[in-house]
Coordinates of C-alpha atoms in Angstrom, one line a residue:
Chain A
X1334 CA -15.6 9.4 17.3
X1335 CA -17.1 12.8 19.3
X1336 CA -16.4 15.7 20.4
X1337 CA -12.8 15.9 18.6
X1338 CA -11.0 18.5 17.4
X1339 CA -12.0 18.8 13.3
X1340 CA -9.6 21.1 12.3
X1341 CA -8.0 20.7 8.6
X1342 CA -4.6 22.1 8.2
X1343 CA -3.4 19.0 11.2
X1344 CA -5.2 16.6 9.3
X1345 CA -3.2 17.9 5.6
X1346 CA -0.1 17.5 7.1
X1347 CA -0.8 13.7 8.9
X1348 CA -1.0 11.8 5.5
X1349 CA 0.9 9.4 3.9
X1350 CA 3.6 11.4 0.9
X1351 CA 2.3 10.1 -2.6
X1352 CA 5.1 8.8 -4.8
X1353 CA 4.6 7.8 -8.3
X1354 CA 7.4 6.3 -9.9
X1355 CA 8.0 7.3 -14.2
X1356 CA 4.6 8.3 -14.7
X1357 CA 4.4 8.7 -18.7
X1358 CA 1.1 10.8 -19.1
X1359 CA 0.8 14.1 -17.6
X1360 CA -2.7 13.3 -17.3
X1361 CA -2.4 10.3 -15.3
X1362 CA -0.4 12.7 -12.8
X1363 CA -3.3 15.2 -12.8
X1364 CA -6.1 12.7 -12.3
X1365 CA -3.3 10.9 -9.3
X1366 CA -3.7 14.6 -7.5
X1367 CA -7.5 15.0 -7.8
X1368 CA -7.6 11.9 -6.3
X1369 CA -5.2 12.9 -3.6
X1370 CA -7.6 16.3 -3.2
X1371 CA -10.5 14.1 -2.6
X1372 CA -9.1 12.8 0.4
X1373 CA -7.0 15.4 1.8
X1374 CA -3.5 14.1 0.8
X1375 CA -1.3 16.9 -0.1
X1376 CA 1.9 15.8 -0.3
X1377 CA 3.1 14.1 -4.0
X1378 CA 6.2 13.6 -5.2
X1379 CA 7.3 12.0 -9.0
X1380 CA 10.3 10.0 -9.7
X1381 CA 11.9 10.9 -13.0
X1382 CA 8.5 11.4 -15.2
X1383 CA 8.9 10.6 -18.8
X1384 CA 7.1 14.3 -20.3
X1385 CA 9.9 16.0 -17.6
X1386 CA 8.6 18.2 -15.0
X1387 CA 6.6 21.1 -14.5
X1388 CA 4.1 19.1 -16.9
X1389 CA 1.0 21.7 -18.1
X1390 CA -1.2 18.6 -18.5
X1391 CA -0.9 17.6 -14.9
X1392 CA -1.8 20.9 -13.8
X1393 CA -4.5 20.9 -16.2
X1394 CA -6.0 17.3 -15.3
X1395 CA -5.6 18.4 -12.0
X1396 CA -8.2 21.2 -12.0
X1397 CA -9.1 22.2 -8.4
X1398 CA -6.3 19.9 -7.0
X1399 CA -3.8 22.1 -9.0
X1400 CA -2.4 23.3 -5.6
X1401 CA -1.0 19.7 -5.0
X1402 CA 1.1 19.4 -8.7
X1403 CA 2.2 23.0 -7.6
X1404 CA 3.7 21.2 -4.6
X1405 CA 5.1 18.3 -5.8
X1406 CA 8.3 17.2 -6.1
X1407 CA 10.3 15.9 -8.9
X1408 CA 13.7 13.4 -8.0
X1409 CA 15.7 11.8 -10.4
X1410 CA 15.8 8.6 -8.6
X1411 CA 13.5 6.5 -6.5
X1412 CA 16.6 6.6 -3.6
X1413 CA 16.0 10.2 -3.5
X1414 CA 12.3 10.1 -3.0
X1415 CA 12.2 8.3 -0.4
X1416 CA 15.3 9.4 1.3
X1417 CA 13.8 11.1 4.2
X1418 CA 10.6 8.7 4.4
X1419 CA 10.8 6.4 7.8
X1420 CA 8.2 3.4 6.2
X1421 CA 7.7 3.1 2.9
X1422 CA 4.7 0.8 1.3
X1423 CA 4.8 -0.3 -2.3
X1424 CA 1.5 -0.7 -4.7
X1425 CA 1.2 -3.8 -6.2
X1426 CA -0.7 -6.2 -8.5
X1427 CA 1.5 -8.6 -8.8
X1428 CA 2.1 -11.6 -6.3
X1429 CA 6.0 -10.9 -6.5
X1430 CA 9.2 -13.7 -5.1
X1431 CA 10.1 -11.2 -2.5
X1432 CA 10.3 -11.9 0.8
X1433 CA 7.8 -8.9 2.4
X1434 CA 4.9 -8.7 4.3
X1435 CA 1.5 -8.2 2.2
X1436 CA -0.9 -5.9 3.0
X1437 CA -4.2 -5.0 2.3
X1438 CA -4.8 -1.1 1.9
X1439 CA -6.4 -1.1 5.3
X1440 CA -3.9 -2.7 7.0
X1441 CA -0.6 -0.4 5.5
X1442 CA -3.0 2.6 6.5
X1443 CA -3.9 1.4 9.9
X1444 CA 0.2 1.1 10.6
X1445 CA 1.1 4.1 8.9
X1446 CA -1.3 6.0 11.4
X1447 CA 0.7 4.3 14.5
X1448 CA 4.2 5.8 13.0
X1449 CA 2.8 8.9 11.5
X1450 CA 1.4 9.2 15.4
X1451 CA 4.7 8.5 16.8
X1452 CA 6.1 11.2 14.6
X1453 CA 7.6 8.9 11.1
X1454 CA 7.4 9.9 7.9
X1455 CA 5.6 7.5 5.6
X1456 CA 5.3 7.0 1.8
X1457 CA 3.2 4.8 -1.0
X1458 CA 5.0 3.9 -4.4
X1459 CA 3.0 3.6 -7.5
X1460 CA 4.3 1.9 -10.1
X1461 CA 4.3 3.0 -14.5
X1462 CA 0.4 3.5 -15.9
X1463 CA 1.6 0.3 -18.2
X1464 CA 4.2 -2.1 -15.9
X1465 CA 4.2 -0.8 -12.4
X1466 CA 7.3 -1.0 -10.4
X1467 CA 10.3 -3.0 -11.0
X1468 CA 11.7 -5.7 -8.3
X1469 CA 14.3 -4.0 -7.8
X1470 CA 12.3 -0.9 -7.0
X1471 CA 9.9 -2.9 -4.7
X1472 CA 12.8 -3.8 -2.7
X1473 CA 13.2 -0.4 -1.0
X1474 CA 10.0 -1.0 0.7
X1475 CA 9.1 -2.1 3.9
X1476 CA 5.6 -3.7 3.0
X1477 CA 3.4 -4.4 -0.2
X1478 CA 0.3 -2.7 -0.5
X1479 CA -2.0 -5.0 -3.0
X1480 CA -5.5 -4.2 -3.4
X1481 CA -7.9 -7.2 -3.2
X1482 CA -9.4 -6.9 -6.5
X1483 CA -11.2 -9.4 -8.9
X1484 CA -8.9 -11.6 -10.0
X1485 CA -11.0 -11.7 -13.0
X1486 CA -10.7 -8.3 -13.9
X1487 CA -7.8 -6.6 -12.5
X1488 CA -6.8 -3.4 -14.3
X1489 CA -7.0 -0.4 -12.0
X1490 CA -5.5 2.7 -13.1
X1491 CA -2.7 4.7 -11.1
X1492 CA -5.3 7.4 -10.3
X1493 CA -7.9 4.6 -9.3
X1494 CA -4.7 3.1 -7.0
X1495 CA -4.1 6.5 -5.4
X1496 CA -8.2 6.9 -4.6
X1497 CA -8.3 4.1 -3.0
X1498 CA -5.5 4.5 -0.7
X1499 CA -6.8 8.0 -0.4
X1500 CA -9.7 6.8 0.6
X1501 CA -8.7 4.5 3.1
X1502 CA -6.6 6.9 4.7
X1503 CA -10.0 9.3 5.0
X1504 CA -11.7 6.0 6.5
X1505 CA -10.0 5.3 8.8
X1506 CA -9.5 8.6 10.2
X1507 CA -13.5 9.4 9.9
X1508 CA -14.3 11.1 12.9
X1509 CA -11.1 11.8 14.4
X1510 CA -8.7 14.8 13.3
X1511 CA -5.2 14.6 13.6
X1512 CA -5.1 16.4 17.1
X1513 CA -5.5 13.4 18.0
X1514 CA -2.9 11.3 16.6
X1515 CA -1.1 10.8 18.6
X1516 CA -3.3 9.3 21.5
X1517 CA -3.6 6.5 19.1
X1518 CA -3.4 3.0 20.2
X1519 CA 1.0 2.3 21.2
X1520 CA 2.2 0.1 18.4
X1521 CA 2.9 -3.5 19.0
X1522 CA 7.0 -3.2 17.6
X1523 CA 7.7 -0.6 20.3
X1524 CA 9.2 -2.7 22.2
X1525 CA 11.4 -3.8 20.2
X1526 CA 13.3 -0.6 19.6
X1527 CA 16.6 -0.6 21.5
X1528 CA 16.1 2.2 23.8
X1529 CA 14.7 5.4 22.5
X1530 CA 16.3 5.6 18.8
X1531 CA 14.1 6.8 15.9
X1532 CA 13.8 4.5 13.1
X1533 CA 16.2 4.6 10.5
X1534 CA 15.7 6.9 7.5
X1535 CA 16.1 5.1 4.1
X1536 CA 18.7 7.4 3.3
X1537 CA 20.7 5.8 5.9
X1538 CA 19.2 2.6 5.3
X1539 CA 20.6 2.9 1.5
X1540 CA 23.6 4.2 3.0
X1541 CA 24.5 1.4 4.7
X1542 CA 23.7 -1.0 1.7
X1543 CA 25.7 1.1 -0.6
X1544 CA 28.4 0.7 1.7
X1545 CA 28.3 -3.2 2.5
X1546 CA 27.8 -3.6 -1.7
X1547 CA 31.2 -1.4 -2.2
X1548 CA 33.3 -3.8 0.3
X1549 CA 31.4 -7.1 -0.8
X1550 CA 32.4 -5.8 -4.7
X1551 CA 35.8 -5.2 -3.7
X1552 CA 36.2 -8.9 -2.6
X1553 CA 34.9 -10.8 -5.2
X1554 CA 31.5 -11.8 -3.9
X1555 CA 29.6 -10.4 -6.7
X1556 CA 31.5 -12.9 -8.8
X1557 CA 30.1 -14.0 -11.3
X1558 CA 28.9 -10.5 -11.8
X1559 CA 25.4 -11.4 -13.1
X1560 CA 24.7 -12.6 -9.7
X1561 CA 24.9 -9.2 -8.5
X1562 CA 21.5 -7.8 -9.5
X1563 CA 19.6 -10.6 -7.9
X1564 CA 21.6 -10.9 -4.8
X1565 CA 21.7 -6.9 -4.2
X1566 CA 18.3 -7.3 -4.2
X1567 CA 17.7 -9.4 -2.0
X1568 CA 20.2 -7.8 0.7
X1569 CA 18.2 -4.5 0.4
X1570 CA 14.9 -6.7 1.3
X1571 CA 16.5 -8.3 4.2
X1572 CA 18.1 -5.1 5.2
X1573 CA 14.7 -3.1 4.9
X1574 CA 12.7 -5.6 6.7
X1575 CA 14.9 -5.4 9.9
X1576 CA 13.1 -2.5 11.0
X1577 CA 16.4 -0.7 12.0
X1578 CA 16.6 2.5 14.5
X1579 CA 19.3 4.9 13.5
X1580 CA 21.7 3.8 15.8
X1581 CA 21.3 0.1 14.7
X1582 CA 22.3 1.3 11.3
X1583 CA 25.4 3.2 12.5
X1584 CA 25.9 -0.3 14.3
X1585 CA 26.0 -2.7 11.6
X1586 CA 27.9 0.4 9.3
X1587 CA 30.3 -0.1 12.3
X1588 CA 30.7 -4.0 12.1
X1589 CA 31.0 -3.8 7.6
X1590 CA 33.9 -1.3 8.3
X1591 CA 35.6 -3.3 11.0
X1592 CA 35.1 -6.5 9.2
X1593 CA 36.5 -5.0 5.6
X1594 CA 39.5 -3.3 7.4
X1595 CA 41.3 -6.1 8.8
X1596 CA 43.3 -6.8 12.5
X1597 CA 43.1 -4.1 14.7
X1598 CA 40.8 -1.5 15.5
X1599 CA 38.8 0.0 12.9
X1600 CA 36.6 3.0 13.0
X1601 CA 33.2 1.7 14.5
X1602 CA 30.8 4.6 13.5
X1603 CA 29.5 5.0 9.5
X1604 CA 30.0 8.3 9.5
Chain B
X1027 CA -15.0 -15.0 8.3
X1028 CA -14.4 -18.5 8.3
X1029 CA -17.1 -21.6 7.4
X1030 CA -18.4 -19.4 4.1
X1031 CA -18.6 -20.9 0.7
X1032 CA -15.8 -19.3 -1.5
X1033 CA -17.3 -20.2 -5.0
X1034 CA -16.7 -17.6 -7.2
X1035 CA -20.5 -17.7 -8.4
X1036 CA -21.8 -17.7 -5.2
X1037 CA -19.8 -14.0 -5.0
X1038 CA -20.6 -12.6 -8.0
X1039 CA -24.3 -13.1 -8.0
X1040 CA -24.4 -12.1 -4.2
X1041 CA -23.0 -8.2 -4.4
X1042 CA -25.8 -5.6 -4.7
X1043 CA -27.4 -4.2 -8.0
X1044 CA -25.9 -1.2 -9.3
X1045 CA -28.5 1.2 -10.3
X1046 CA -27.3 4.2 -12.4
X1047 CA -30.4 6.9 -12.5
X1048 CA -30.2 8.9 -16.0
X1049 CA -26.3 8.9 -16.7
X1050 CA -25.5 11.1 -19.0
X1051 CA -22.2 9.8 -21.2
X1052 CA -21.8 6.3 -22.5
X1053 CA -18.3 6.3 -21.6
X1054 CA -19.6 6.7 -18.1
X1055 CA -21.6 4.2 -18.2
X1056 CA -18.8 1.9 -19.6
X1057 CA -16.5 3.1 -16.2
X1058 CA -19.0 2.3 -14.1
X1059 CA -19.1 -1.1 -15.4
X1060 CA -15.1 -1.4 -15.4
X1061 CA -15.8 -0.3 -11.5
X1062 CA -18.2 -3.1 -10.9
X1063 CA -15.7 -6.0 -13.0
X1064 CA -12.5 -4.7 -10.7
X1065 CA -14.7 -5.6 -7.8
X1066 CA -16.7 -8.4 -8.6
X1067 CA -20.2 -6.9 -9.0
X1068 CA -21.9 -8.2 -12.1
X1069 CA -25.3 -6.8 -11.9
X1070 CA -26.2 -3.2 -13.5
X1071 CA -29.4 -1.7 -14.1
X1072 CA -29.9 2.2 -15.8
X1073 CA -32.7 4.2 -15.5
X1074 CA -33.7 6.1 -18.5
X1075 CA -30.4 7.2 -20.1
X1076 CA -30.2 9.9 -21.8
X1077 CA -29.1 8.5 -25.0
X1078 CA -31.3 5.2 -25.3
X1079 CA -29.9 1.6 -24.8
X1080 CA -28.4 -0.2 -25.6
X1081 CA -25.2 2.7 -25.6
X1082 CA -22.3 1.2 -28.1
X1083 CA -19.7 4.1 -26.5
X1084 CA -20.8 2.3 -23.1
X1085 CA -19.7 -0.9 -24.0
X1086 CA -16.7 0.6 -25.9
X1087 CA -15.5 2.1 -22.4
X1088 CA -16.4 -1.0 -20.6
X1089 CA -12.9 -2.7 -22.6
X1090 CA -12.9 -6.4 -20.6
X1091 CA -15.9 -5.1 -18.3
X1092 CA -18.5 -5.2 -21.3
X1093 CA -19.8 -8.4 -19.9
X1094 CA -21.5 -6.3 -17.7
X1095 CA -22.7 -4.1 -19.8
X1096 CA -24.6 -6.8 -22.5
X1097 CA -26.5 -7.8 -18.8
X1098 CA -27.1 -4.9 -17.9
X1099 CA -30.7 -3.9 -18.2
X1100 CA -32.7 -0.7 -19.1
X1101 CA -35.8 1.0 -17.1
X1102 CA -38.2 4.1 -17.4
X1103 CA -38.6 5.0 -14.4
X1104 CA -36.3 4.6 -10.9
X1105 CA -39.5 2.7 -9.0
X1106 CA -39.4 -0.1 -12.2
X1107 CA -35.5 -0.4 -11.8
X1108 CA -35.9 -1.2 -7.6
X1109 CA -38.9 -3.1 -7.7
X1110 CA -38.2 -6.5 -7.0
X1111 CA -35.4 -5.2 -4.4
X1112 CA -35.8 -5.3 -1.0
X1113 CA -33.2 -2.9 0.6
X1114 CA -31.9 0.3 -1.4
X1115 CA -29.3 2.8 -0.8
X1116 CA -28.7 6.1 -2.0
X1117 CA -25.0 7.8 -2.6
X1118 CA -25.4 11.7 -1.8
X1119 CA -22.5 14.0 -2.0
X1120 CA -24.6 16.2 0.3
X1121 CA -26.6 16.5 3.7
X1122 CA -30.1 16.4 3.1
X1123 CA -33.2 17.4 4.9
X1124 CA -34.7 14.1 4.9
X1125 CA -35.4 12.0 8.2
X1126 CA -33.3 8.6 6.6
X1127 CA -30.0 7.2 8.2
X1128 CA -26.8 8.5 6.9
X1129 CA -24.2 5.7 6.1
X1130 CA -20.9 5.3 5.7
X1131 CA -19.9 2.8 2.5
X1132 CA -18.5 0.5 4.8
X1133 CA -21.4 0.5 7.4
X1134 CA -24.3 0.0 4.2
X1135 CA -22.3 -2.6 2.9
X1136 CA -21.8 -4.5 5.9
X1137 CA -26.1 -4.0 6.3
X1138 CA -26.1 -5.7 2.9
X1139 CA -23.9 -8.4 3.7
X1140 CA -26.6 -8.9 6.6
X1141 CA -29.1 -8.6 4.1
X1142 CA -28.2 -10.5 1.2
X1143 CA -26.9 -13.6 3.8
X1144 CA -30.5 -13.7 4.5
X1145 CA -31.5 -14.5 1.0
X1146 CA -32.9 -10.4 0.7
X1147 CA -31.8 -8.1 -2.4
X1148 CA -30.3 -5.2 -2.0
X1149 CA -29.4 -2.2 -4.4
X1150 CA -27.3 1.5 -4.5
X1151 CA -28.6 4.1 -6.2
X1152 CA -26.1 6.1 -8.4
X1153 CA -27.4 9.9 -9.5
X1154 CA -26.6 11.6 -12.5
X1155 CA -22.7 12.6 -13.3
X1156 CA -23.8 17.0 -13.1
X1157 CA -26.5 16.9 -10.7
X1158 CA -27.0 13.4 -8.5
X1159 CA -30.0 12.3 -7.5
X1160 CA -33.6 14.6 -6.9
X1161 CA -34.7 14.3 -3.2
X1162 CA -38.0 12.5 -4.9
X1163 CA -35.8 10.4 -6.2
X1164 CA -34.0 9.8 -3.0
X1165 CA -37.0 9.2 -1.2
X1166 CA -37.0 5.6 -2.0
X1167 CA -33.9 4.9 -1.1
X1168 CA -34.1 3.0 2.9
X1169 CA -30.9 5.0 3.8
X1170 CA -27.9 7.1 2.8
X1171 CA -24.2 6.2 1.8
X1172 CA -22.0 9.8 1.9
X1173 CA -18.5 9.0 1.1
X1174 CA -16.2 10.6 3.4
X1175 CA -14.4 13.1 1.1
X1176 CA -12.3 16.5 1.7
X1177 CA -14.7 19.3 2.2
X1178 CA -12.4 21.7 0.1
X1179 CA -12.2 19.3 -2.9
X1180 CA -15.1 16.9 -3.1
X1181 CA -15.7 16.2 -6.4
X1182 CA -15.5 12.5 -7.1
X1183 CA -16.7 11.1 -10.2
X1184 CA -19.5 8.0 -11.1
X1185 CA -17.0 5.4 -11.7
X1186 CA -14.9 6.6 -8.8
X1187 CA -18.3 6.8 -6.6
X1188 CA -18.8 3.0 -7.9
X1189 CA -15.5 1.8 -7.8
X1190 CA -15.5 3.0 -3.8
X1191 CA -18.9 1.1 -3.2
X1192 CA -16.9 -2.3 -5.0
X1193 CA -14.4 -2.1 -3.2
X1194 CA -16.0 -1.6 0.1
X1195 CA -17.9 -4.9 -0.9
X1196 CA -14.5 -6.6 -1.6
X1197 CA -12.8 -5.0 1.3
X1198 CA -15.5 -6.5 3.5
X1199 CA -15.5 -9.9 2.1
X1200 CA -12.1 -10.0 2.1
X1201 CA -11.2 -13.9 3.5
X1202 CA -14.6 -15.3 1.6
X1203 CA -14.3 -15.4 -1.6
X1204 CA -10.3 -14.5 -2.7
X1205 CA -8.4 -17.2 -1.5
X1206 CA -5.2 -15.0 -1.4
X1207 CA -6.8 -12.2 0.4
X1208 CA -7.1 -15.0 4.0
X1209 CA -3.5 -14.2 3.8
X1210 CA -3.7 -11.3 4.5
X1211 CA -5.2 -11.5 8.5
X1212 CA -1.2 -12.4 9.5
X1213 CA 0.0 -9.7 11.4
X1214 CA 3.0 -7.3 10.3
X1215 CA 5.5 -8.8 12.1
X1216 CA 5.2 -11.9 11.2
X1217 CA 4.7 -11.2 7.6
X1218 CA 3.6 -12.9 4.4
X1219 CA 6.9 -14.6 3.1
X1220 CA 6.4 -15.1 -0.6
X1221 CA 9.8 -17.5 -1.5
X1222 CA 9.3 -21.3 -0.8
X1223 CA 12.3 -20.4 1.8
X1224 CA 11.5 -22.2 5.0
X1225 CA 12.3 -19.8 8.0
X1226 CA 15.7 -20.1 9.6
X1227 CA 16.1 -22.5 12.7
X1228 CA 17.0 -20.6 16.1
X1229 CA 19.9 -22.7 15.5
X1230 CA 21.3 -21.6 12.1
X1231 CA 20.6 -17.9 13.2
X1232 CA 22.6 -18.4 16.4
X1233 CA 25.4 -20.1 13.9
X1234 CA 25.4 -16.8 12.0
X1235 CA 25.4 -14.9 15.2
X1236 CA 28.3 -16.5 16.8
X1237 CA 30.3 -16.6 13.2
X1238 CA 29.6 -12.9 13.4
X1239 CA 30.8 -12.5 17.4
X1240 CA 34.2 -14.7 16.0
X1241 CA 35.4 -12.1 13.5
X1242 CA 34.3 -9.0 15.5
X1243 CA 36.5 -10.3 18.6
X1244 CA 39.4 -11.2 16.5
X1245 CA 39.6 -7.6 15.3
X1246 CA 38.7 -6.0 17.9
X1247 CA 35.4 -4.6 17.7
X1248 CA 34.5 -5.1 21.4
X1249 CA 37.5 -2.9 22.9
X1250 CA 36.5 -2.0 25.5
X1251 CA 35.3 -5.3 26.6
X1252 CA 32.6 -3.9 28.8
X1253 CA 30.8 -3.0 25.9
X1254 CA 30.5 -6.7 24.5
X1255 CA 27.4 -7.8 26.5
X1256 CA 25.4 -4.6 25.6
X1257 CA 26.6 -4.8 21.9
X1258 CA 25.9 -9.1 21.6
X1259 CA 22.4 -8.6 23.1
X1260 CA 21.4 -5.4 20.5
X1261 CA 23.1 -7.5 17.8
X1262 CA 20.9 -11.1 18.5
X1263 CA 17.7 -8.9 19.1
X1264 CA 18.4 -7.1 15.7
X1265 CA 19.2 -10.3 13.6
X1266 CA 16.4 -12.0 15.1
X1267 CA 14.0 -9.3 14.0
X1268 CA 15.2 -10.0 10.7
X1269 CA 13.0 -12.8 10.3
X1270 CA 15.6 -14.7 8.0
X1271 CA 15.2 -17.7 6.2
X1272 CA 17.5 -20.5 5.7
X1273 CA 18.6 -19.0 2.8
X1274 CA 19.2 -15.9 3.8
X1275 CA 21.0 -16.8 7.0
X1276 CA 23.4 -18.8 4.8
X1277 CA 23.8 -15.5 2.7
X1278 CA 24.8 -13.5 5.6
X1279 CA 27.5 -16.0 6.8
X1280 CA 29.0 -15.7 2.7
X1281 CA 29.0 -12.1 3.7
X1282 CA 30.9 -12.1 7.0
X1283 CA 32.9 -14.7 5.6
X1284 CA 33.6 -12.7 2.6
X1285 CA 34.5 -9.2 4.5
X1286 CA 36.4 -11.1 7.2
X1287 CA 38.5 -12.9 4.8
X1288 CA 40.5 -9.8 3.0
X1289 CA 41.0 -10.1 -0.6
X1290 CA 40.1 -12.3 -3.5
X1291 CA 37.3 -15.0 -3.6
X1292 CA 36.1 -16.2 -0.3
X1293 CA 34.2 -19.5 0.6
X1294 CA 30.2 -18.3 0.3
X1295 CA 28.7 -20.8 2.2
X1296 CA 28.3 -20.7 5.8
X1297 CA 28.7 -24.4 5.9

């Protein structure tokens, strides 16, 4: 907790990206980046916001944090946004039938430090001012963040939502800067990396499921078709929570083509 | 963590008193109480606010939170509002030249969990929304709580200054009084499976596994046949880390089945 380096610009760059998914008031979006400003998050991007984007209002509601809505980035899908994002934690404040761990806020911060130290990128959803995120939206994630609130009285706002996670990240990194990062505790899952891959991204991630869908659709497993939705997502939950390394992807992208192809040899990479 | 009563009541009257020292707006007021609700504090008390009490714009902002608000209770002066209190705490956004300890939230909440669990009362002072509190004022106070906030961008608000206090009170009572949030103290990896699903058997997974190796060797996916050992070994460790269920494992053998079996409808079931 001494004698470390304090600098800022390390400790900008270390945080978690901010993702809020069809925000409707520009407002809501400015008061998500003050929040963000107050504990040194910089990094914001918006999934298809209802008002479009540039929104006035956001920069407005943002006031000093205006430099973080000049920043962010606007995608027309979720898949997008998190494309290049390693781990990706979802907000909650629902107890939801989906088969991921739970977190508190301290916990998902405490383990995006480990991979933000070992060099991942790592993201938090946030979910409509009025419904939050859809299931089928939660399924990209690796974990759900929910906040222990009273289960009396519930109703935080999205910028209340982002604070808090702000503020955890600030926590837990009181005292230390980011020079430091990456002296931080080994994580436990090392191990269970094959080798010396990187994780996968969830570009590739989605890659593969897109891929596995197209040859299951093909063959009539999706029959009848409204089980399609439900089972989809529950593939992308399994498939997210294996945790796979880059070259496990191109693995298993491998083993969908040689399986869908038929006798003989079939082309093993997913490329 | 463990042995405590969880009553709810036993929570809600145990959390510190919530002083607010001449706020300004009622509809500040009213977030501040909407603060306290999302975390279970119950007990406010105001020190001469500026427009009179009892404030109908405070209890308009409270929304579902106004339960608070019809408790809370008026003062003239700061030493009236913390006189039957035994331990008090002051939020500063700024260093001051005064000889008191300097607290994190989380280290003077965990003093009043020590505090309060010895039948004492404890309080946090809250200054006003432009100005905060006067060092006079501050002089009562037996310590300090700064918020760790961005140096360039410090500007939180009372409710958010409350809502952090709340949920550092939650946060640290998380496992007492929230049945749910016990859940939480499972580790990552083991997760927090929400389905009914019961996990899959080594037995079922190995099933799936060797189902898999079947249609792999048939077309050919081991050429050249040195590779098989490495490949089997990454493939176990990988669907291992999955963390399947019954269900899901069954899934997965509908899928290979499926792929493997060419066109048209093919059996789903593993079995």
């Amino acid at each position: 907790m001494s004698g470390t380096d304090k600098t800022k610009a390390g400790h900008d760059l270390a945080g978690p990206v901010v993702i809020l998914v069809e925000p409707q008031l520009g407002e809501n979006i400015g008061m998500a980046a003050r929040a963000m400003g107050n504990f040194a998050l910089t990094r914001m991007r918006i999934v298809n916001p209802r008002d479009g984007w540039p929104n006035e209002k956001a920069r407005i509601a943002a006031s000093g944090a205006n430099y973080i809505i000049d920043d962010a980035r606007a995608f027309g899908t979720l898949d997008e946004s998190i494309s290049d994002l390693n781990w990706v934690a979802a907000t909650t404040a629902r107890q939801r039938d989906l088969r991921k761990p739970v977190l508190t806020p301290e916990q998902a911060i405490a383990e995006m430090r480990t991979r933000i130290g070992r060099g991942e990128r790592c993201g938090v959803l946030f979910g409509r001012e009025r419904n939050g995120l859809e299931t089928g939206e939660v399924a990209h994630a690796d974990v759900l963040i929910m906040i222990p609130v009273n289960s009396r009285f519930a109703s935080l706002n999205l910028a209340q939502a982002v604070l808090l996670t702000g503020y955890e990240w600030m926590r837990g990194d009181a005292g230390r800067s980011l020079g430091r990062v990456t002296t931080y505790e080994k994580p436990l899952e090392e191990g269970l990396y094959m080798g010396r891959d990187r994780p996968a991204t969830k570009e590739e991630l989605i890659g593969l499921f897109e891929h596995l869908e197209r040859e299951l659709e093909e063959k009539g497993f999706f029959n009848p078709a409204h089980r399609k939705t439900v089972v989809s997502q529950n593939l992308r939950t399994l498939l997210t929570r294996m945790n796979a390394t880059e070259q496990e992807v191109r693995t298993l992208r491998g083993i969908v083509a040689t399986l869908a192809q038929g006798k003989g040899r079939a082309r093993r990479g997913g490329e």
